[in-house]
PDB file of C-alpha atoms in Angstrom:
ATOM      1  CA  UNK A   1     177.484  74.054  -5.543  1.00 36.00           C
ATOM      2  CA  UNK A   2     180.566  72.241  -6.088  1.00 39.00           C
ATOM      3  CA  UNK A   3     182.402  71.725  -8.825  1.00 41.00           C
ATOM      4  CA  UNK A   4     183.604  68.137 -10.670  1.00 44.00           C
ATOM      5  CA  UNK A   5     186.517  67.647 -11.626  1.00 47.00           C
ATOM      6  CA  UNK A   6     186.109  67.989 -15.099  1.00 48.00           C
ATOM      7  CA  UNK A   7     184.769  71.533 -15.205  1.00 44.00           C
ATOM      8  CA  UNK A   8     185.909  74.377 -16.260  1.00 46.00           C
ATOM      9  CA  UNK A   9     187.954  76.969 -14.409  1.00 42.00           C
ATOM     10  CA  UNK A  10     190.898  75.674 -11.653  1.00 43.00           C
ATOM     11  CA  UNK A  11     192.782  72.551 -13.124  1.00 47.00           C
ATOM     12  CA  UNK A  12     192.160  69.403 -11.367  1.00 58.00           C
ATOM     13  CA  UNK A  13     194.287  68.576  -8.437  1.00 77.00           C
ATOM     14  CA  UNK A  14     195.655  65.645  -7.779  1.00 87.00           C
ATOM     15  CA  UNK A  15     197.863  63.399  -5.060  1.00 92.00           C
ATOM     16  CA  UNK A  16     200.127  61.217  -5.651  1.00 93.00           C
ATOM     17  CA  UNK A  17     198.262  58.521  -3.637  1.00 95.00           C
ATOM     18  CA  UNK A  18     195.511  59.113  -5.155  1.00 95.00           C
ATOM     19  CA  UNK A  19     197.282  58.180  -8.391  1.00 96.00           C
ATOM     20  CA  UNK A  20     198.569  55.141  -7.237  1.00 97.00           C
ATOM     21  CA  UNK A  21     195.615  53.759  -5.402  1.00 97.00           C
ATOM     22  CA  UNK A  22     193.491  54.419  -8.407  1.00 97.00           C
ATOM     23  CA  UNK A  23     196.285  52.191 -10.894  1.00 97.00           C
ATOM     24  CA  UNK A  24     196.043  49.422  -7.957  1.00 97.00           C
ATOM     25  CA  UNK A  25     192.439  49.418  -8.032  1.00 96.00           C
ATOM     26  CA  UNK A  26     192.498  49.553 -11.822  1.00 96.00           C
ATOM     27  CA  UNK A  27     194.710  46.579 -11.470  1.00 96.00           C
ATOM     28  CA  UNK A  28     198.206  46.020 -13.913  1.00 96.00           C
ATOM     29  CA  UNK A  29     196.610  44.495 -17.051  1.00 94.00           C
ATOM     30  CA  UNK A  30     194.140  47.666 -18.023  1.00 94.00           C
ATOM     31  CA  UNK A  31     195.966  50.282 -16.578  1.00 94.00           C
ATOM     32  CA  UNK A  32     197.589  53.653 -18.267  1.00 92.00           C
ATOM     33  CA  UNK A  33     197.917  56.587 -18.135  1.00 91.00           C
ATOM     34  CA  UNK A  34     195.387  57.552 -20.559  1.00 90.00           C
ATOM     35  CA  UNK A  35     192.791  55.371 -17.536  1.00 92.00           C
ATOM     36  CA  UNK A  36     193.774  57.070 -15.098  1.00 94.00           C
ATOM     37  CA  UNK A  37     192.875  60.508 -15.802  1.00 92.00           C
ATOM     38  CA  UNK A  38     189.736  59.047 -17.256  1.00 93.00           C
ATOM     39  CA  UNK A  39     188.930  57.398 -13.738  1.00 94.00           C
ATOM     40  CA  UNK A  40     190.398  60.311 -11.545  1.00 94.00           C
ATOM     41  CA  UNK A  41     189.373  63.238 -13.903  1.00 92.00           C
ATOM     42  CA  UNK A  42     192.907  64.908 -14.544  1.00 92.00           C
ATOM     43  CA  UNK A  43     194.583  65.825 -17.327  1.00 88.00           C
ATOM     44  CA  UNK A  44     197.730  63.956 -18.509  1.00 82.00           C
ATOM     45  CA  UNK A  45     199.335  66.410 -17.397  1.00 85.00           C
ATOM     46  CA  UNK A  46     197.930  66.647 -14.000  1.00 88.00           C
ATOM     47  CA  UNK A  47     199.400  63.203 -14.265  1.00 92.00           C
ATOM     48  CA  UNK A  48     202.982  63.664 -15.015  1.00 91.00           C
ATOM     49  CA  UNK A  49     203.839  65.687 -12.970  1.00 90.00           C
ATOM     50  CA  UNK A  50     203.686  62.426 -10.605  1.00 93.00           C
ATOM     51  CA  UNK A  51     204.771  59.395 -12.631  1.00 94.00           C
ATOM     52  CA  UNK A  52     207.166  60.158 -15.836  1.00 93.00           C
ATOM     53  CA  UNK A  53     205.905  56.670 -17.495  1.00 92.00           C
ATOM     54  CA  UNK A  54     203.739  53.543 -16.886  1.00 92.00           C
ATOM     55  CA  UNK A  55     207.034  51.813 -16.099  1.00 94.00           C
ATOM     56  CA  UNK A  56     207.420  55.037 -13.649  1.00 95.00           C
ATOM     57  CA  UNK A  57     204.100  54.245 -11.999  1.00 96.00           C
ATOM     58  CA  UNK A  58     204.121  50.148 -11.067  1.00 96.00           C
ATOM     59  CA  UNK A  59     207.612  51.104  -9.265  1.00 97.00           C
ATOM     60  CA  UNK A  60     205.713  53.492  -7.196  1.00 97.00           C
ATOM     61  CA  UNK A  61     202.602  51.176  -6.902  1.00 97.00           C
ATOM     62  CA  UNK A  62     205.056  48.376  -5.870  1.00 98.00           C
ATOM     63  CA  UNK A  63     207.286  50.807  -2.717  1.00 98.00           C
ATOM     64  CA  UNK A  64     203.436  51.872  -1.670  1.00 98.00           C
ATOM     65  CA  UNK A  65     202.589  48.666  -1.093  1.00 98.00           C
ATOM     66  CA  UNK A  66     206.004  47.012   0.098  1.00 98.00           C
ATOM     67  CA  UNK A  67     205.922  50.768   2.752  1.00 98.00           C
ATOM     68  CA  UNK A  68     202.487  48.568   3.931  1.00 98.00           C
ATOM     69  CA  UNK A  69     204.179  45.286   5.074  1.00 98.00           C
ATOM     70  CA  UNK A  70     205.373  45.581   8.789  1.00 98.00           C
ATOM     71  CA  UNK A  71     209.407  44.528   9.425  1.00 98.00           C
ATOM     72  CA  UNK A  72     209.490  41.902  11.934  1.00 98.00           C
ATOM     73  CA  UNK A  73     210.561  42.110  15.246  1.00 97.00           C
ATOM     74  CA  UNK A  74     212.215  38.791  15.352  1.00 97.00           C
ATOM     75  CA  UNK A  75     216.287  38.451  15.190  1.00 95.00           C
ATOM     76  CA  UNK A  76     216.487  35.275  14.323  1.00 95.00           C
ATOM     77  CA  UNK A  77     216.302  33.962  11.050  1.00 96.00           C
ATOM     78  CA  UNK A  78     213.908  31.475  11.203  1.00 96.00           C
ATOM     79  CA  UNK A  79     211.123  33.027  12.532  1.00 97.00           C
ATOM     80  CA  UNK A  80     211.798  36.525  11.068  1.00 97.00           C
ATOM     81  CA  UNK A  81     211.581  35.177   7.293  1.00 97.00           C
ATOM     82  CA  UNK A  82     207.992  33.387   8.734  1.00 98.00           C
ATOM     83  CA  UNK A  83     206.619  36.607  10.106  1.00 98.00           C
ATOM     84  CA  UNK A  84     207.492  38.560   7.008  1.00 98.00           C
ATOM     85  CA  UNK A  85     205.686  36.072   4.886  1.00 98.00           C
ATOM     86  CA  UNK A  86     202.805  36.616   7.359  1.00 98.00           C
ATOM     87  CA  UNK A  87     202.805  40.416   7.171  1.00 98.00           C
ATOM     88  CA  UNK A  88     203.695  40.396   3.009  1.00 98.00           C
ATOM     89  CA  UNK A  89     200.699  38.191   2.506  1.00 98.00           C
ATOM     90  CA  UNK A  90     198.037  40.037   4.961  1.00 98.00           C
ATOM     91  CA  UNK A  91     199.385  43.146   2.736  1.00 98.00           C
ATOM     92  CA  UNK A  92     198.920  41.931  -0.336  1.00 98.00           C
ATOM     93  CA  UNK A  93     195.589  39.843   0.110  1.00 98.00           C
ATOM     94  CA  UNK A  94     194.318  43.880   1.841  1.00 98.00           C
ATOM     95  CA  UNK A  95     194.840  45.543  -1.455  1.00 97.00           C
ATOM     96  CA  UNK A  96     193.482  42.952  -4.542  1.00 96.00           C
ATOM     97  CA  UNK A  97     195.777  43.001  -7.437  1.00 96.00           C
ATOM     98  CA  UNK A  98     198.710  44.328  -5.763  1.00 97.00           C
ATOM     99  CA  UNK A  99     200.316  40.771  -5.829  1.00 97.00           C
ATOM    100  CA  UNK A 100     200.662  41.846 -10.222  1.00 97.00           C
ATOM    101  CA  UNK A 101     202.526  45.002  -9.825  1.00 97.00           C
ATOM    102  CA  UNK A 102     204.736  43.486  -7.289  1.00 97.00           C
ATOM    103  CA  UNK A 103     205.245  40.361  -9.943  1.00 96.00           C
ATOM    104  CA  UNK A 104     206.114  42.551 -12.979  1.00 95.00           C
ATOM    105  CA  UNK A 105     209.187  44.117 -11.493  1.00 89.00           C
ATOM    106  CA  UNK A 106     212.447  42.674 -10.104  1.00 83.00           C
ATOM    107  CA  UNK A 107     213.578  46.355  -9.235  1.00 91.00           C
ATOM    108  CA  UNK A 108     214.096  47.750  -5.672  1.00 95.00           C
ATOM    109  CA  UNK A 109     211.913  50.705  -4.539  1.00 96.00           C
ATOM    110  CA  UNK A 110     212.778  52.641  -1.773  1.00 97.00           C
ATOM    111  CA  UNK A 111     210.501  50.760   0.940  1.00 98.00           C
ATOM    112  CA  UNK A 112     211.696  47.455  -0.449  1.00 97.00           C
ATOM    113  CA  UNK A 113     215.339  48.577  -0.010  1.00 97.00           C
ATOM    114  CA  UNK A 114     214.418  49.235   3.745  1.00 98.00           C
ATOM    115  CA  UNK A 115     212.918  46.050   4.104  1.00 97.00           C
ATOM    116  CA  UNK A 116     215.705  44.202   2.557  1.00 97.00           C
ATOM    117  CA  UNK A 117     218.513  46.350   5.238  1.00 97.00           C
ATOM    118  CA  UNK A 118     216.569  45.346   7.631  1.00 98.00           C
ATOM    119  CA  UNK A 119     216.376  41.479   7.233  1.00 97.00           C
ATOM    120  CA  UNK A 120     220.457  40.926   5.669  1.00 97.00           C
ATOM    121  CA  UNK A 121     221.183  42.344   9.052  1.00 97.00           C
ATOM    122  CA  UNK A 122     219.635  39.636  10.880  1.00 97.00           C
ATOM    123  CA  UNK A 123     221.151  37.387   8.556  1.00 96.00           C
ATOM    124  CA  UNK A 124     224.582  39.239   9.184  1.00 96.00           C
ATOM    125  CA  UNK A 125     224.474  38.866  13.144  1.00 95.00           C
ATOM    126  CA  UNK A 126     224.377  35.208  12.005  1.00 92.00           C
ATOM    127  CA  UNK A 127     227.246  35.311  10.313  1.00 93.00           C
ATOM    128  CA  UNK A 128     225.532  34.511   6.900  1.00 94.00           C
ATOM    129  CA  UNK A 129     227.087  35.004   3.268  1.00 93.00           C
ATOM    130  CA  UNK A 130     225.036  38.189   2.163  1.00 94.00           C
ATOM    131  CA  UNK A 131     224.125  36.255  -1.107  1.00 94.00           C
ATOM    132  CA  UNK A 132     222.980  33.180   0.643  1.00 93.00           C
ATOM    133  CA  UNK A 133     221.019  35.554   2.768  1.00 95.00           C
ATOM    134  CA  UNK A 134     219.356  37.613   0.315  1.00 96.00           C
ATOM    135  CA  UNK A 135     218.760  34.445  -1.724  1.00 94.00           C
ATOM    136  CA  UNK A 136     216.471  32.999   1.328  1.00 95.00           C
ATOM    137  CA  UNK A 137     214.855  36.426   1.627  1.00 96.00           C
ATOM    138  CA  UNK A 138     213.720  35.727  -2.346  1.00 96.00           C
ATOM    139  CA  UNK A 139     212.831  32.729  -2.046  1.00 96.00           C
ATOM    140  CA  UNK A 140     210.061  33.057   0.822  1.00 97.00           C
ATOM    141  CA  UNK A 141     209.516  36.557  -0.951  1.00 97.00           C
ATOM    142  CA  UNK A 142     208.684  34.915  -4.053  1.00 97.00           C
ATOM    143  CA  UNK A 143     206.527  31.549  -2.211  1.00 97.00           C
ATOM    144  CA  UNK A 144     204.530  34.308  -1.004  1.00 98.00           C
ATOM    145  CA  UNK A 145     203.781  35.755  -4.296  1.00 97.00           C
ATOM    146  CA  UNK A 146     203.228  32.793  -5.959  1.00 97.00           C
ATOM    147  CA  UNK A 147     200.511  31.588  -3.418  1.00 97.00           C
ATOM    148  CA  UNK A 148     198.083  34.903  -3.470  1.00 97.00           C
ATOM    149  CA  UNK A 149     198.381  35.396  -6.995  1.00 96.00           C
ATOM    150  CA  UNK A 150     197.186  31.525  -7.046  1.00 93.00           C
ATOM    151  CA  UNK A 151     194.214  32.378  -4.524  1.00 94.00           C
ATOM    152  CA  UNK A 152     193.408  35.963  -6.007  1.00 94.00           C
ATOM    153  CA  UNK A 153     193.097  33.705  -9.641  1.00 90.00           C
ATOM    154  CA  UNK A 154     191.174  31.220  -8.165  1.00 86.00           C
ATOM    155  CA  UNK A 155     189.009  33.680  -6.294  1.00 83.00           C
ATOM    156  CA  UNK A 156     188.327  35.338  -9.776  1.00 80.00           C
ATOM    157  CA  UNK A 157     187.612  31.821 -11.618  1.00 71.00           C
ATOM    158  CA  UNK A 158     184.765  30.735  -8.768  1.00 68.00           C
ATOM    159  CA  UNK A 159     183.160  34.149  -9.282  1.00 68.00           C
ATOM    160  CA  UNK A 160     183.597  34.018 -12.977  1.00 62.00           C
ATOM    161  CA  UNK A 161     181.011  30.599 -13.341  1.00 59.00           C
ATOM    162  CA  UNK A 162     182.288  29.658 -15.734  1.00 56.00           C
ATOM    163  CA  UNK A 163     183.171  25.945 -17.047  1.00 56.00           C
ATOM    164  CA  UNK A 164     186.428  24.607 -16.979  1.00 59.00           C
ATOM    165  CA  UNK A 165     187.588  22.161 -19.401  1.00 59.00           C
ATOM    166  CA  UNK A 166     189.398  20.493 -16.554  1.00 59.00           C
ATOM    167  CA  UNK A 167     186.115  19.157 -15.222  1.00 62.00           C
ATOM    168  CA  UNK A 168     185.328  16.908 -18.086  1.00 71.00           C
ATOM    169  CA  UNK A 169     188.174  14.889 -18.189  1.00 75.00           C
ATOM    170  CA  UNK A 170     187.984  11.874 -19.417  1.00 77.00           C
ATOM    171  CA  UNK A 171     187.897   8.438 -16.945  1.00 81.00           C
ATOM    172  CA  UNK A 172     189.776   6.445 -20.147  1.00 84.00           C
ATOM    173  CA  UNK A 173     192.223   8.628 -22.027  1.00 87.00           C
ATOM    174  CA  UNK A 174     193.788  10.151 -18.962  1.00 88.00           C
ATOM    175  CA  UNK A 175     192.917   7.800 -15.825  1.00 88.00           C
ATOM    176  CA  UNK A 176     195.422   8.760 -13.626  1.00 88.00           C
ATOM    177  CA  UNK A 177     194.320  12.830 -13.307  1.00 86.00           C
ATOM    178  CA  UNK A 178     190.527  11.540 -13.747  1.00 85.00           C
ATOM    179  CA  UNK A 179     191.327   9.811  -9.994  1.00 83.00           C
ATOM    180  CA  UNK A 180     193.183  12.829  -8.298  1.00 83.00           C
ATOM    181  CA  UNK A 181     190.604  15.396  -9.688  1.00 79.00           C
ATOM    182  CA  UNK A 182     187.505  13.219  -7.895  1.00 79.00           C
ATOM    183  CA  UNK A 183     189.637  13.359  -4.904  1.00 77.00           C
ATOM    184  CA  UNK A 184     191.046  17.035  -5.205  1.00 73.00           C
ATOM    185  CA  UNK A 185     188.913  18.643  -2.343  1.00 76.00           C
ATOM    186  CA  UNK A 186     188.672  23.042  -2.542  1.00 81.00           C
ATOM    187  CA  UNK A 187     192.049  24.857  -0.944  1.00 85.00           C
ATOM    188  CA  UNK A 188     191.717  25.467   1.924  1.00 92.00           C
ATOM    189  CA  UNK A 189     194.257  28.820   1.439  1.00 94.00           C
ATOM    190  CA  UNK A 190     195.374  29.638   5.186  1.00 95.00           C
ATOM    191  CA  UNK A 191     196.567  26.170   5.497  1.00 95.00           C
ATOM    192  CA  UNK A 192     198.196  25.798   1.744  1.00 94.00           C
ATOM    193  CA  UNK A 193     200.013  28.842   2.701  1.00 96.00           C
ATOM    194  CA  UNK A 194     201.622  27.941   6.007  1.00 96.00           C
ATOM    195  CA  UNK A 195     202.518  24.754   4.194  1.00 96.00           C
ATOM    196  CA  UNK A 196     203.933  26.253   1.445  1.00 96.00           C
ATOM    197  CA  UNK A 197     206.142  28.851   3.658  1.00 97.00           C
ATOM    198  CA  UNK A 198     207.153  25.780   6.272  1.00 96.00           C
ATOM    199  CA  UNK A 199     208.686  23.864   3.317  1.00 96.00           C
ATOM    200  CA  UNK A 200     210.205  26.773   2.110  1.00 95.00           C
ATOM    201  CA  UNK A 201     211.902  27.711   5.324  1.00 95.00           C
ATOM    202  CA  UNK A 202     212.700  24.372   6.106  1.00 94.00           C
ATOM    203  CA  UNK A 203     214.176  23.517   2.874  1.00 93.00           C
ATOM    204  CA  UNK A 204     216.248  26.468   2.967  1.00 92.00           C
ATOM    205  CA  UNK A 205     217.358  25.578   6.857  1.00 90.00           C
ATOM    206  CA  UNK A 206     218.502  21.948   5.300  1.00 89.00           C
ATOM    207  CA  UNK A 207     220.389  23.801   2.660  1.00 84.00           C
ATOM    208  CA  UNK A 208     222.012  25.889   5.465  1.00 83.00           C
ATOM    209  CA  UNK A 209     223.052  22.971   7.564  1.00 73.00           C
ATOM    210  CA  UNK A 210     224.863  20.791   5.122  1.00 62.00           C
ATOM    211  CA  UNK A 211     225.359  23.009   1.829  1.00 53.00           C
ATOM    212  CA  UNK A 212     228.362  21.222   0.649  1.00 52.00           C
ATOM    213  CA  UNK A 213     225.549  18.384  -0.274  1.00 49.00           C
ATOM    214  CA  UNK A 214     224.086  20.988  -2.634  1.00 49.00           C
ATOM    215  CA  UNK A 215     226.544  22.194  -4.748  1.00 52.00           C
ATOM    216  CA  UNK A 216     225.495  22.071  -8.305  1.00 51.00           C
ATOM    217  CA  UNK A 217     228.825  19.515 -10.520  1.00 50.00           C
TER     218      UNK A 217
END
């Protein structure tokens, strides 16, 4: 017969995927420490001798799932920043809730600081400032972001049922967002997010050509 993990005898082994797959699925708002043994049956200490904090454990939540999102072949810029918004998204959309961890934190992890190589160089070979580079790379990085967290929010508001206070606006007090709500049709997400990435990119290839027209006075 075989024993659970909570019996007597052997201490519980653990991975440290295991850990971290377990926080993701827990997702960043309810998860600790003290949850995670609970869920995986472990000691804290079982548990420490993985992560040294909570802090410890979204870093390695965030490098598992940036180690997930495929570098592009492309070597142009262009095109590369559009397939890694591609291959981010498809990640972060595969594992629900990810999109949370990778919000909290600005830090690099070592997969991110692969990623990151990896993409300034194609920016190099095109004779880019590094800044200006690394400042395109954040802001497709972050477009990304902001659209799944929108669709994973949205996603849990539809399955929630329940009411908004948006929907009973009222025809005289506010007119103007009475007529685009009647006419607001539902997201269709595949397209908002090529949008969203297009104006990114090409806003940021505008900025390239001419950037004397942007300097801030």
């Amino acid at each position: 017969m075989m024993k659970s993990k909570n019996s007597k005898g052997r201490p519980a082994q653990i991975s440290n995927t295991e850990i971290i797959k377990c926080a993701l699925k827990i997702g960043l708002d309810q998860v600790s420490m003290h949850m995670l043994g609970k869920q995986l049956g472990v000691s804290a200490t079982a548990l420490y001798r993985h992560v040294s904090s909570k802090d410890d454990l979204i870093l390695q939540c965030c490098d598992f799932v940036m180690g997930k999102v495929e570098i592009p072949n492309e070597t142009e810029w262009e095109p590369y920043l559009y397939r890694f918004a591609k291959n981010f998204r498809k990640v972060l959309l595969s594992i629900p809730g990810s999109v949370e961890f990778i919000r909290y934190t600005q830090e690099f992890t070592p997969n991110s600081c692969i990623l990151v190589d990896d993409m300034l160089g194609v920016f190099r070979k095109e004779e880019f400032d590094a800044q200006v580079a690394f400042m395109a790379f954040a802001t497709v990085f972050t477009r990304v972001t902001d659209i799944v967290q929108h669709q994973e929010r949205a996603g849990k508001i539809q399955e929630s049922k329940v009411p908004s206070h948006i929907e009973h606006i009222d025809d005289n007090n506010l007119p103007n967002l009475s007529w685009l709500l009647k006419q607001t049709k539902p997201v269709d997400y595949d397209q908002y997010f090529a949008d969203g990435i297009t104006i990114s990119v090409e806003g940021l290839k505008a900025f390239f050509v001419s950037p004397s027209t942007h300097e801030c006075d």
